[in-house]
Amino acid sequence: MNDTHNSQLSKFYKRSLQERRDVIQTWVGSGRSVGEVLDGNLRVEQADSMVENAVGIYSLPLGIATNFLINQRDYLVPMVIEEPSVIAAASHAAKLFREGGGFHTSSDAPVMIGQIQVLDVPDLIGAVQRLDTVKAMLIAKANEVSGSILKRGGGVIDLEIRVFEDTEVGPMVIVHLLMDTRDAMGANAINTAVEYIAPDVAEISGGRTHLRILSNLTDRRKAKAWGIVPASALETENKDGYAVIKAIVEASVFAEVDPYRAATHNKGVMNGIDAVVMATGNDWRAVEAGAHAFAARRGAYTSLSTFRQNEAGDLYAEIELPLAVGIVGGATRVHPVAQLALDILGVTSAQELAEVIVAVGLAQNFAAVKALAGEGIQKGHMRMHARQIAMAAGATVEMVPLIVDTLIRENNIRLERATALVKQLNETEQDKR
Ligand code: NDP
């Protein structure tokens, strides 16, 4: 636990890479060598046992977001992402929420839904009645394969029956098995359970079972975060805090009513969420699928978060989405950097991880909306964008700052110009020799 730690690491971004690693080493304690894990990373032999036809490792940057205060506890947040500005934006947003007391979170129990599709049912009403009557037996049977999850206080907790009376392939009964998968994401666990009871479901319903698989719309496993940013913290040179809040609320409502805006608004949420999901070795496709399906749950796609002015005049922000993530299973325990990421977070349950992740999603979203409702995002992005262009043009580490300054000064952040500057600097270097 990191209860004694303070995640407000002043000027963390200005420290050298080694200094930052030293800070993280102190944060996680001496159990694991941060440098060794990060330099050793995932080995190709490990990759070979993770996926088929492996030939190598694909690396991405891992950074640390600072300033997070969630339920009065400080967190440093590891984020894996290729996009510039995301980690800085999350850290900045967390600082502003901190001024309003930090993030508050809650979450549902980690309940996954497994689906069994039943076709060719001769008597729909009778089948539903019979399945409902033997519900307890089916739950008990599914729990025979719940393994250690049951011993840990989880397991199958309920069974629900849904009916699609008229589909292109005839009537369909869908059995939902609800399983508390404790600290696992739980895809394998729930898939095992639905496959196991499917023959019984077929026999009892008189139908033919077809698909048996989890649903990624894990809406029994939602996580929620909310927080306040005081108006005083939002003041800019040209606007008072209330005007900034008004602009943010207008942007929020735009995303609530327009799916075209909502998609981009939610992409901003997922910038933060996916980065932590990836850092911790979790399945980001599963989280993405769940988030967007949830955003469309009322029939029209809408935003996952809302921003409003509260009675005190400050900004109140809130977000809720399904978050099926684990701290055991999948790649979480296989990938050495994922293990380190979990150490840095210091989370002790899947629910706590989901709550941290949802808070990061809100922070990220707030940062983007605030920038868009203010000066626009390009200004902040320009420097990082110029860095990427400089590197893409083949600039050495020493050349990058010079080229970035020139590209920004000339307001010409283009690969062609960066390539010319690299060439020029190389020639100057050669002339000196
Ligand atoms: P695992 O099967 O790897 O891990 C879960 C298992 O870990 C449990 O069944 C249990 O097994 C064991 N375990 C040990 N400690 C705990 C604990 N504290 N709480 C819970 N379980 C514990 O993975 P998941 O079931 O979590 O599945 C995740 C993987 O499935 C991911 O890799 C995902 O990509 C993949 N997947 C995703 C799909 C999707 O999203 N549509 C589809 C299919 C797979 P035991 O009883 O043996 O101890």
mmCIF file of N, CA, C and O in Angstrom, residues 207-289:
data_model
loop_
_atom_site.group_PDB
_atom_site.id
_atom_site.type_symbol
_atom_site.label_atom_id
_atom_site.label_comp_id
_atom_site.label_asym_id
_atom_site.label_seq_id
_atom_site.Cartn_x
_atom_site.Cartn_y
_atom_site.Cartn_z
ATOM 1 N N GLY A 207 -34.515 -27.307 -26.564
ATOM 2 C CA GLY A 207 -33.963 -26.659 -27.763
ATOM 3 C C GLY A 207 -32.523 -27.088 -28.044
ATOM 4 O O GLY A 207 -32.023 -28.066 -27.470
ATOM 5 N N ARG A 208 -31.887 -26.341 -28.915
ATOM 6 C CA ARG A 208 -30.504 -26.630 -29.316
ATOM 7 C C ARG A 208 -29.636 -25.452 -28.884
ATOM 8 O O ARG A 208 -29.894 -24.306 -29.281
ATOM 9 N N THR A 209 -28.602 -25.715 -28.054
ATOM 10 C CA THR A 209 -27.758 -24.586 -27.645
ATOM 11 C C THR A 209 -26.723 -24.333 -28.736
ATOM 12 O O THR A 209 -26.206 -25.254 -29.362
ATOM 13 N N HIS A 210 -26.473 -23.044 -28.938
ATOM 14 C CA HIS A 210 -25.539 -22.650 -30.011
ATOM 15 C C HIS A 210 -24.354 -21.904 -29.363
ATOM 16 O O HIS A 210 -23.524 -22.519 -28.732
ATOM 17 N N LEU A 211 -24.304 -20.583 -29.444
ATOM 18 C CA LEU A 211 -23.147 -19.872 -28.883
ATOM 19 C C LEU A 211 -23.151 -19.941 -27.358
ATOM 20 O O LEU A 211 -24.193 -19.834 -26.716
ATOM 21 N N ARG A 212 -21.953 -20.072 -26.797
ATOM 22 C CA ARG A 212 -21.781 -20.068 -25.337
ATOM 23 C C ARG A 212 -20.538 -19.232 -25.050
ATOM 24 O O ARG A 212 -19.425 -19.707 -25.195
ATOM 25 N N ILE A 213 -20.748 -17.993 -24.681
ATOM 26 C CA ILE A 213 -19.615 -17.053 -24.558
ATOM 27 C C ILE A 213 -20.024 -15.858 -23.699
ATOM 28 O O ILE A 213 -21.199 -15.514 -23.661
ATOM 29 N N LEU A 214 -19.029 -15.236 -23.096
ATOM 30 C CA LEU A 214 -19.322 -14.040 -22.289
ATOM 31 C C LEU A 214 -19.880 -12.914 -23.142
ATOM 32 O O LEU A 214 -19.664 -12.890 -24.355
ATOM 33 N N SER A 215 -20.522 -11.956 -22.491
ATOM 34 C CA SER A 215 -20.871 -10.707 -23.159
ATOM 35 C C SER A 215 -19.851 -9.667 -22.726
ATOM 36 O O SER A 215 -19.527 -9.555 -21.542
ATOM 37 N N ASN A 216 -19.366 -8.903 -23.706
ATOM 38 C CA ASN A 216 -18.456 -7.814 -23.343
ATOM 39 C C ASN A 216 -19.202 -6.557 -22.891
ATOM 40 O O ASN A 216 -18.579 -5.587 -22.459
ATOM 41 N N LEU A 217 -20.519 -6.595 -22.986
ATOM 42 C CA LEU A 217 -21.295 -5.497 -22.384
ATOM 43 C C LEU A 217 -21.449 -5.862 -20.904
ATOM 44 O O LEU A 217 -22.468 -6.403 -20.462
ATOM 45 N N THR A 218 -20.402 -5.610 -20.152
ATOM 46 C CA THR A 218 -20.346 -6.046 -18.743
ATOM 47 C C THR A 218 -21.018 -5.002 -17.846
ATOM 48 O O THR A 218 -20.385 -4.418 -16.965
ATOM 49 N N ASP A 219 -22.308 -4.799 -18.105
ATOM 50 C CA ASP A 219 -22.979 -3.701 -17.391
ATOM 51 C C ASP A 219 -23.380 -4.051 -15.950
ATOM 52 O O ASP A 219 -24.006 -3.237 -15.271
ATOM 53 N N ARG A 220 -23.013 -5.263 -15.499
ATOM 54 C CA ARG A 220 -23.178 -5.565 -14.068
ATOM 55 C C ARG A 220 -21.884 -5.240 -13.330
ATOM 56 O O ARG A 220 -21.738 -5.510 -12.155
ATOM 57 N N ARG A 221 -20.906 -4.760 -14.089
ATOM 58 C CA ARG A 221 -19.575 -4.548 -13.524
ATOM 59 C C ARG A 221 -19.106 -3.131 -13.861
ATOM 60 O O ARG A 221 -18.067 -2.929 -14.478
ATOM 61 N N LYS A 222 -19.901 -2.179 -13.449
ATOM 62 C CA LYS A 222 -19.588 -0.799 -13.802
ATOM 63 C C LYS A 222 -18.694 -0.162 -12.735
ATOM 64 O O LYS A 222 -18.705 -0.567 -11.576
ATOM 65 N N ALA A 223 -17.961 0.842 -13.176
ATOM 66 C CA ALA A 223 -17.195 1.651 -12.222
ATOM 67 C C ALA A 223 -17.579 3.106 -12.468
ATOM 68 O O ALA A 223 -17.863 3.503 -13.604
ATOM 69 N N LYS A 224 -17.580 3.857 -11.377
ATOM 70 C CA LYS A 224 -18.052 5.240 -11.469
ATOM 71 C C LYS A 224 -17.036 6.152 -10.779
ATOM 72 O O LYS A 224 -16.472 5.764 -9.750
ATOM 73 N N ALA A 225 -16.823 7.321 -11.345
ATOM 74 C CA ALA A 225 -15.957 8.313 -10.694
ATOM 75 C C ALA A 225 -16.615 9.676 -10.788
ATOM 76 O O ALA A 225 -17.317 9.968 -11.767
ATOM 77 N N TRP A 226 -16.418 10.479 -9.790
ATOM 78 C CA TRP A 226 -16.921 11.843 -9.818
ATOM 79 C C TRP A 226 -15.965 12.735 -9.034
ATOM 80 O O TRP A 226 -15.161 12.256 -8.229
ATOM 81 N N GLY A 227 -16.076 14.009 -9.322
ATOM 82 C CA GLY A 227 -15.195 14.940 -8.616
ATOM 83 C C GLY A 227 -15.556 16.377 -8.947
ATOM 84 O O GLY A 227 -16.375 16.640 -9.834
ATOM 85 N N ILE A 228 -14.923 17.267 -8.210
ATOM 86 C CA ILE A 228 -15.204 18.697 -8.361
ATOM 87 C C ILE A 228 -13.919 19.435 -8.704
ATOM 88 O O ILE A 228 -12.868 19.161 -8.112
ATOM 89 N N VAL A 229 -14.024 20.348 -9.658
ATOM 90 C CA VAL A 229 -12.908 21.267 -9.892
ATOM 91 C C VAL A 229 -13.417 22.660 -9.512
ATOM 92 O O VAL A 229 -14.388 23.153 -10.107
ATOM 93 N N PRO A 230 -12.808 23.280 -8.501
ATOM 94 C CA PRO A 230 -13.293 24.598 -8.083
ATOM 95 C C PRO A 230 -13.160 25.618 -9.218
ATOM 96 O O PRO A 230 -12.198 25.567 -9.990
ATOM 97 N N ALA A 231 -14.138 26.519 -9.283
ATOM 98 C CA ALA A 231 -14.099 27.554 -10.330
ATOM 99 C C ALA A 231 -12.779 28.323 -10.263
ATOM 100 O O ALA A 231 -12.200 28.675 -11.298
ATOM 101 N N SER A 232 -12.283 28.542 -9.054
ATOM 102 C CA SER A 232 -11.041 29.314 -8.896
ATOM 103 C C SER A 232 -9.859 28.640 -9.590
ATOM 104 O O SER A 232 -8.936 29.310 -10.046
ATOM 105 N N ALA A 233 -9.919 27.302 -9.701
ATOM 106 C CA ALA A 233 -8.804 26.585 -10.320
ATOM 107 C C ALA A 233 -8.875 26.640 -11.848
ATOM 108 O O ALA A 233 -7.950 26.213 -12.538
ATOM 109 N N LEU A 234 -9.991 27.148 -12.362
ATOM 110 C CA LEU A 234 -10.178 27.122 -13.818
ATOM 111 C C LEU A 234 -9.970 28.482 -14.484
ATOM 112 O O LEU A 234 -10.073 28.603 -15.706
ATOM 113 N N GLU A 235 -9.684 29.470 -13.659
ATOM 114 C CA GLU A 235 -9.463 30.814 -14.201
ATOM 115 C C GLU A 235 -8.333 30.831 -15.220
ATOM 116 O O GLU A 235 -7.312 30.174 -15.034
ATOM 117 N N THR A 236 -8.507 31.567 -16.290
ATOM 118 C CA THR A 236 -7.405 31.746 -17.246
ATOM 119 C C THR A 236 -7.116 33.239 -17.349
ATOM 120 O O THR A 236 -7.789 34.049 -16.706
ATOM 121 N N GLU A 237 -6.171 33.577 -18.198
ATOM 122 C CA GLU A 237 -5.832 34.994 -18.375
ATOM 123 C C GLU A 237 -7.035 35.805 -18.840
ATOM 124 O O GLU A 237 -7.268 36.932 -18.427
ATOM 125 N N ASN A 238 -7.815 35.191 -19.746
ATOM 126 C CA ASN A 238 -8.927 35.935 -20.356
ATOM 127 C C ASN A 238 -10.293 35.649 -19.773
ATOM 128 O O ASN A 238 -11.240 36.359 -20.053
ATOM 129 N N LYS A 239 -10.405 34.553 -19.006
ATOM 130 C CA LYS A 239 -11.745 34.163 -18.552
ATOM 131 C C LYS A 239 -11.745 33.862 -17.069
ATOM 132 O O LYS A 239 -10.781 33.280 -16.559
ATOM 133 N N ASP A 240 -12.856 34.205 -16.394
ATOM 134 C CA ASP A 240 -12.948 33.771 -14.999
ATOM 135 C C ASP A 240 -13.402 32.302 -14.984
ATOM 136 O O ASP A 240 -13.818 31.751 -16.016
ATOM 137 N N GLY A 241 -13.301 31.676 -13.832
ATOM 138 C CA GLY A 241 -13.610 30.244 -13.718
ATOM 139 C C GLY A 241 -15.024 29.906 -14.153
ATOM 140 O O GLY A 241 -15.273 28.849 -14.741
ATOM 141 N N TYR A 242 -15.981 30.813 -13.882
ATOM 142 C CA TYR A 242 -17.380 30.521 -14.220
ATOM 143 C C TYR A 242 -17.578 30.465 -15.734
ATOM 144 O O TYR A 242 -18.344 29.645 -16.250
ATOM 145 N N ALA A 243 -16.878 31.343 -16.420
ATOM 146 C CA ALA A 243 -16.976 31.338 -17.891
ATOM 147 C C ALA A 243 -16.375 30.048 -18.451
ATOM 148 O O ALA A 243 -16.897 29.473 -19.409
ATOM 149 N N VAL A 244 -15.289 29.581 -17.835
ATOM 150 C CA VAL A 244 -14.674 28.317 -18.286
ATOM 151 C C VAL A 244 -15.651 27.167 -18.034
ATOM 152 O O VAL A 244 -15.850 26.294 -18.897
ATOM 153 N N ILE A 245 -16.296 27.182 -16.864
ATOM 154 C CA ILE A 245 -17.254 26.109 -16.552
ATOM 155 C C ILE A 245 -18.401 26.124 -17.562
ATOM 156 O O ILE A 245 -18.806 25.074 -18.076
ATOM 157 N N LYS A 246 -18.888 27.308 -17.875
ATOM 158 C CA LYS A 246 -19.991 27.413 -18.857
ATOM 159 C C LYS A 246 -19.555 26.784 -20.186
ATOM 160 O O LYS A 246 -20.300 26.005 -20.803
ATOM 161 N N ALA A 247 -18.338 27.092 -20.592
ATOM 162 C CA ALA A 247 -17.819 26.557 -21.866
ATOM 163 C C ALA A 247 -17.697 25.029 -21.806
ATOM 164 O O ALA A 247 -17.999 24.329 -22.780
ATOM 165 N N ILE A 248 -17.279 24.521 -20.663
ATOM 166 C CA ILE A 248 -17.133 23.059 -20.506
ATOM 167 C C ILE A 248 -18.511 22.384 -20.514
ATOM 168 O O ILE A 248 -18.701 21.336 -21.143
ATOM 169 N N VAL A 249 -19.472 22.991 -19.837
ATOM 170 C CA VAL A 249 -20.827 22.416 -19.801
ATOM 171 C C VAL A 249 -21.427 22.396 -21.213
ATOM 172 O O VAL A 249 -22.057 21.413 -21.636
ATOM 173 N N GLU A 250 -21.197 23.477 -21.967
ATOM 174 C CA GLU A 250 -21.712 23.514 -23.346
ATOM 175 C C GLU A 250 -21.112 22.384 -24.181
ATOM 176 O O GLU A 250 -21.795 21.736 -24.981
ATOM 177 N N ALA A 251 -19.810 22.126 -23.954
ATOM 178 C CA ALA A 251 -19.136 21.044 -24.686
ATOM 179 C C ALA A 251 -19.695 19.689 -24.250
ATOM 180 O O ALA A 251 -19.872 18.774 -25.070
ATOM 181 N N SER A 252 -19.977 19.550 -22.956
ATOM 182 C CA SER A 252 -20.511 18.299 -22.424
ATOM 183 C C SER A 252 -21.874 17.985 -23.046
ATOM 184 O O SER A 252 -22.135 16.865 -23.508
ATOM 185 N N VAL A 253 -22.739 19.004 -23.088
ATOM 186 C CA VAL A 253 -24.092 18.789 -23.615
ATOM 187 C C VAL A 253 -24.031 18.436 -25.114
ATOM 188 O O VAL A 253 -24.800 17.595 -25.600
ATOM 189 N N PHE A 254 -23.105 19.039 -25.828
ATOM 190 C CA PHE A 254 -22.885 18.709 -27.248
ATOM 191 C C PHE A 254 -22.665 17.192 -27.377
ATOM 192 O O PHE A 254 -23.316 16.506 -28.192
ATOM 193 N N ALA A 255 -21.790 16.642 -26.550
ATOM 194 C CA ALA A 255 -21.488 15.202 -26.621
ATOM 195 C C ALA A 255 -22.671 14.350 -26.155
ATOM 196 O O ALA A 255 -22.847 13.217 -26.597
ATOM 197 N N GLU A 256 -23.494 14.917 -25.264
ATOM 198 C CA GLU A 256 -24.647 14.151 -24.772
ATOM 199 C C GLU A 256 -25.720 13.999 -25.855
ATOM 200 O O GLU A 256 -26.406 12.979 -25.917
ATOM 201 N N VAL A 257 -25.827 15.026 -26.735
ATOM 202 C CA VAL A 257 -26.920 14.984 -27.718
ATOM 203 C C VAL A 257 -26.483 14.522 -29.113
ATOM 204 O O VAL A 257 -27.321 14.133 -29.920
ATOM 205 N N ASP A 258 -25.183 14.560 -29.407
ATOM 206 C CA ASP A 258 -24.737 14.279 -30.780
ATOM 207 C C ASP A 258 -23.743 13.113 -30.824
ATOM 208 O O ASP A 258 -22.621 13.229 -30.319
ATOM 209 N N PRO A 259 -24.142 11.991 -31.446
ATOM 210 C CA PRO A 259 -23.235 10.836 -31.503
ATOM 211 C C PRO A 259 -21.904 11.145 -32.185
ATOM 212 O O PRO A 259 -20.887 10.551 -31.840
ATOM 213 N N TYR A 260 -21.905 12.068 -33.154
ATOM 214 C CA TYR A 260 -20.646 12.393 -33.843
ATOM 215 C C TYR A 260 -19.648 12.996 -32.863
ATOM 216 O O TYR A 260 -18.467 12.715 -32.890
ATOM 217 N N ARG A 261 -20.153 13.858 -31.990
ATOM 218 C CA ARG A 261 -19.281 14.461 -30.970
ATOM 219 C C ARG A 261 -18.997 13.437 -29.858
ATOM 220 O O ARG A 261 -17.889 13.355 -29.351
ATOM 221 N N ALA A 262 -20.021 12.648 -29.521
ATOM 222 C CA ALA A 262 -19.866 11.673 -28.424
ATOM 223 C C ALA A 262 -18.731 10.698 -28.712
ATOM 224 O O ALA A 262 -17.970 10.318 -27.816
ATOM 225 N N ALA A 263 -18.607 10.288 -29.972
ATOM 226 C CA ALA A 263 -17.555 9.328 -30.335
ATOM 227 C C ALA A 263 -16.178 9.910 -30.003
ATOM 228 O O ALA A 263 -15.308 9.229 -29.448
ATOM 229 N N THR A 264 -15.988 11.182 -30.305
ATOM 230 C CA THR A 264 -14.685 11.822 -30.065
ATOM 231 C C THR A 264 -14.489 12.114 -28.575
ATOM 232 O O THR A 264 -13.396 11.965 -28.035
ATOM 233 N N HIS A 265 -15.573 12.527 -27.945
ATOM 234 C CA HIS A 265 -15.572 12.779 -26.500
ATOM 235 C C HIS A 265 -15.142 11.482 -25.780
ATOM 236 O O HIS A 265 -14.243 11.486 -24.933
ATOM 237 N N ASN A 266 -15.771 10.376 -26.169
ATOM 238 C CA ASN A 266 -15.456 9.094 -25.520
ATOM 239 C C ASN A 266 -14.066 8.593 -25.903
ATOM 240 O O ASN A 266 -13.428 7.868 -25.131
ATOM 241 N N LYS A 267 -13.599 8.966 -27.092
ATOM 242 C CA LYS A 267 -12.225 8.593 -27.461
ATOM 243 C C LYS A 267 -11.260 9.230 -26.466
ATOM 244 O O LYS A 267 -10.268 8.630 -26.058
ATOM 245 N N GLY A 268 -11.580 10.451 -26.062
ATOM 246 C CA GLY A 268 -10.756 11.133 -25.062
ATOM 247 C C GLY A 268 -10.780 10.395 -23.727
ATOM 248 O O GLY A 268 -9.755 10.271 -23.051
ATOM 249 N N VAL A 269 -11.947 9.882 -23.362
ATOM 250 C CA VAL A 269 -12.061 9.071 -22.137
ATOM 251 C C VAL A 269 -11.150 7.851 -22.266
ATOM 252 O O VAL A 269 -10.377 7.513 -21.357
ATOM 253 N N MET A 270 -11.250 7.183 -23.430
ATOM 254 C CA MET A 270 -10.535 5.921 -23.621
ATOM 255 C C MET A 270 -9.022 6.126 -23.761
ATOM 256 O O MET A 270 -8.246 5.201 -23.535
ATOM 257 N N ASN A 271 -8.582 7.332 -24.119
ATOM 258 C CA ASN A 271 -7.137 7.627 -24.120
ATOM 259 C C ASN A 271 -6.561 7.296 -22.750
ATOM 260 O O ASN A 271 -5.502 6.687 -22.636
ATOM 261 N N GLY A 272 -7.269 7.719 -21.720
ATOM 262 C CA GLY A 272 -6.783 7.461 -20.367
ATOM 263 C C GLY A 272 -7.030 6.023 -19.951
ATOM 264 O O GLY A 272 -6.150 5.350 -19.421
ATOM 265 N N ILE A 273 -8.230 5.540 -20.223
ATOM 266 C CA ILE A 273 -8.606 4.193 -19.765
ATOM 267 C C ILE A 273 -7.732 3.126 -20.425
ATOM 268 O O ILE A 273 -7.127 2.284 -19.750
ATOM 269 N N ASP A 274 -7.626 3.175 -21.744
ATOM 270 C CA ASP A 274 -6.850 2.139 -22.445
ATOM 271 C C ASP A 274 -5.391 2.130 -21.997
ATOM 272 O O ASP A 274 -4.770 1.066 -21.919
ATOM 273 N N ALA A 275 -4.856 3.314 -21.744
ATOM 274 C CA ALA A 275 -3.426 3.386 -21.386
ATOM 275 C C ALA A 275 -3.150 2.644 -20.075
ATOM 276 O O ALA A 275 -2.109 1.982 -19.941
ATOM 277 N N VAL A 276 -4.065 2.724 -19.128
ATOM 278 C CA VAL A 276 -3.865 2.005 -17.858
ATOM 279 C C VAL A 276 -4.224 0.525 -18.031
ATOM 280 O O VAL A 276 -3.577 -0.356 -17.473
ATOM 281 N N VAL A 277 -5.257 0.285 -18.825
ATOM 282 C CA VAL A 277 -5.654 -1.108 -19.103
ATOM 283 C C VAL A 277 -4.475 -1.841 -19.754
ATOM 284 O O VAL A 277 -4.133 -2.966 -19.383
ATOM 285 N N MET A 278 -3.824 -1.179 -20.695
ATOM 286 C CA MET A 278 -2.676 -1.808 -21.359
ATOM 287 C C MET A 278 -1.500 -1.962 -20.410
ATOM 288 O O MET A 278 -0.844 -3.001 -20.379
ATOM 289 N N ALA A 279 -1.219 -0.931 -19.640
ATOM 290 C CA ALA A 279 -0.073 -0.987 -18.721
ATOM 291 C C ALA A 279 -0.209 -2.156 -17.755
ATOM 292 O O ALA A 279 0.783 -2.776 -17.370
ATOM 293 N N THR A 280 -1.446 -2.480 -17.384
ATOM 294 C CA THR A 280 -1.657 -3.542 -16.404
ATOM 295 C C THR A 280 -1.917 -4.901 -17.062
ATOM 296 O O THR A 280 -2.317 -5.851 -16.384
ATOM 297 N N GLY A 281 -1.698 -4.991 -18.365
ATOM 298 C CA GLY A 281 -1.804 -6.279 -19.061
ATOM 299 C C GLY A 281 -3.233 -6.736 -19.259
ATOM 300 O O GLY A 281 -3.489 -7.917 -19.496
ATOM 301 N N ASN A 282 -4.183 -5.804 -19.170
ATOM 302 C CA ASN A 282 -5.576 -6.196 -19.347
ATOM 303 C C ASN A 282 -6.011 -6.101 -20.810
ATOM 304 O O ASN A 282 -5.296 -5.572 -21.656
ATOM 305 N N ASP A 283 -7.191 -6.631 -21.076
ATOM 306 C CA ASP A 283 -7.704 -6.739 -22.445
ATOM 307 C C ASP A 283 -8.430 -5.450 -22.815
ATOM 308 O O ASP A 283 -9.585 -5.246 -22.445
ATOM 309 N N TRP A 284 -7.736 -4.573 -23.562
ATOM 310 C CA TRP A 284 -8.325 -3.271 -23.874
ATOM 311 C C TRP A 284 -9.418 -3.392 -24.932
ATOM 312 O O TRP A 284 -10.319 -2.570 -24.995
ATOM 313 N N ARG A 285 -9.403 -4.438 -25.751
ATOM 314 C CA ARG A 285 -10.494 -4.595 -26.731
ATOM 315 C C ARG A 285 -11.794 -4.896 -25.992
ATOM 316 O O ARG A 285 -12.865 -4.406 -26.363
ATOM 317 N N ALA A 286 -11.682 -5.694 -24.939
ATOM 318 C CA ALA A 286 -12.869 -6.034 -24.150
ATOM 319 C C ALA A 286 -13.426 -4.769 -23.487
ATOM 320 O O ALA A 286 -14.644 -4.532 -23.492
ATOM 321 N N VAL A 287 -12.540 -3.954 -22.947
ATOM 322 C CA VAL A 287 -12.966 -2.731 -22.257
ATOM 323 C C VAL A 287 -13.576 -1.751 -23.261
ATOM 324 O O VAL A 287 -14.622 -1.138 -23.012
ATOM 325 N N GLU A 288 -12.951 -1.631 -24.429
ATOM 326 C CA GLU A 288 -13.473 -0.749 -25.489
ATOM 327 C C GLU A 288 -14.878 -1.196 -25.912
ATOM 328 O O GLU A 288 -15.796 -0.380 -26.010
ATOM 329 N N ALA A 289 -15.005 -2.516 -26.166
ATOM 330 C CA ALA A 289 -16.297 -3.043 -26.626
ATOM 331 C C ALA A 289 -17.381 -2.727 -25.589
ATOM 332 O O ALA A 289 -18.475 -2.271 -25.940
#
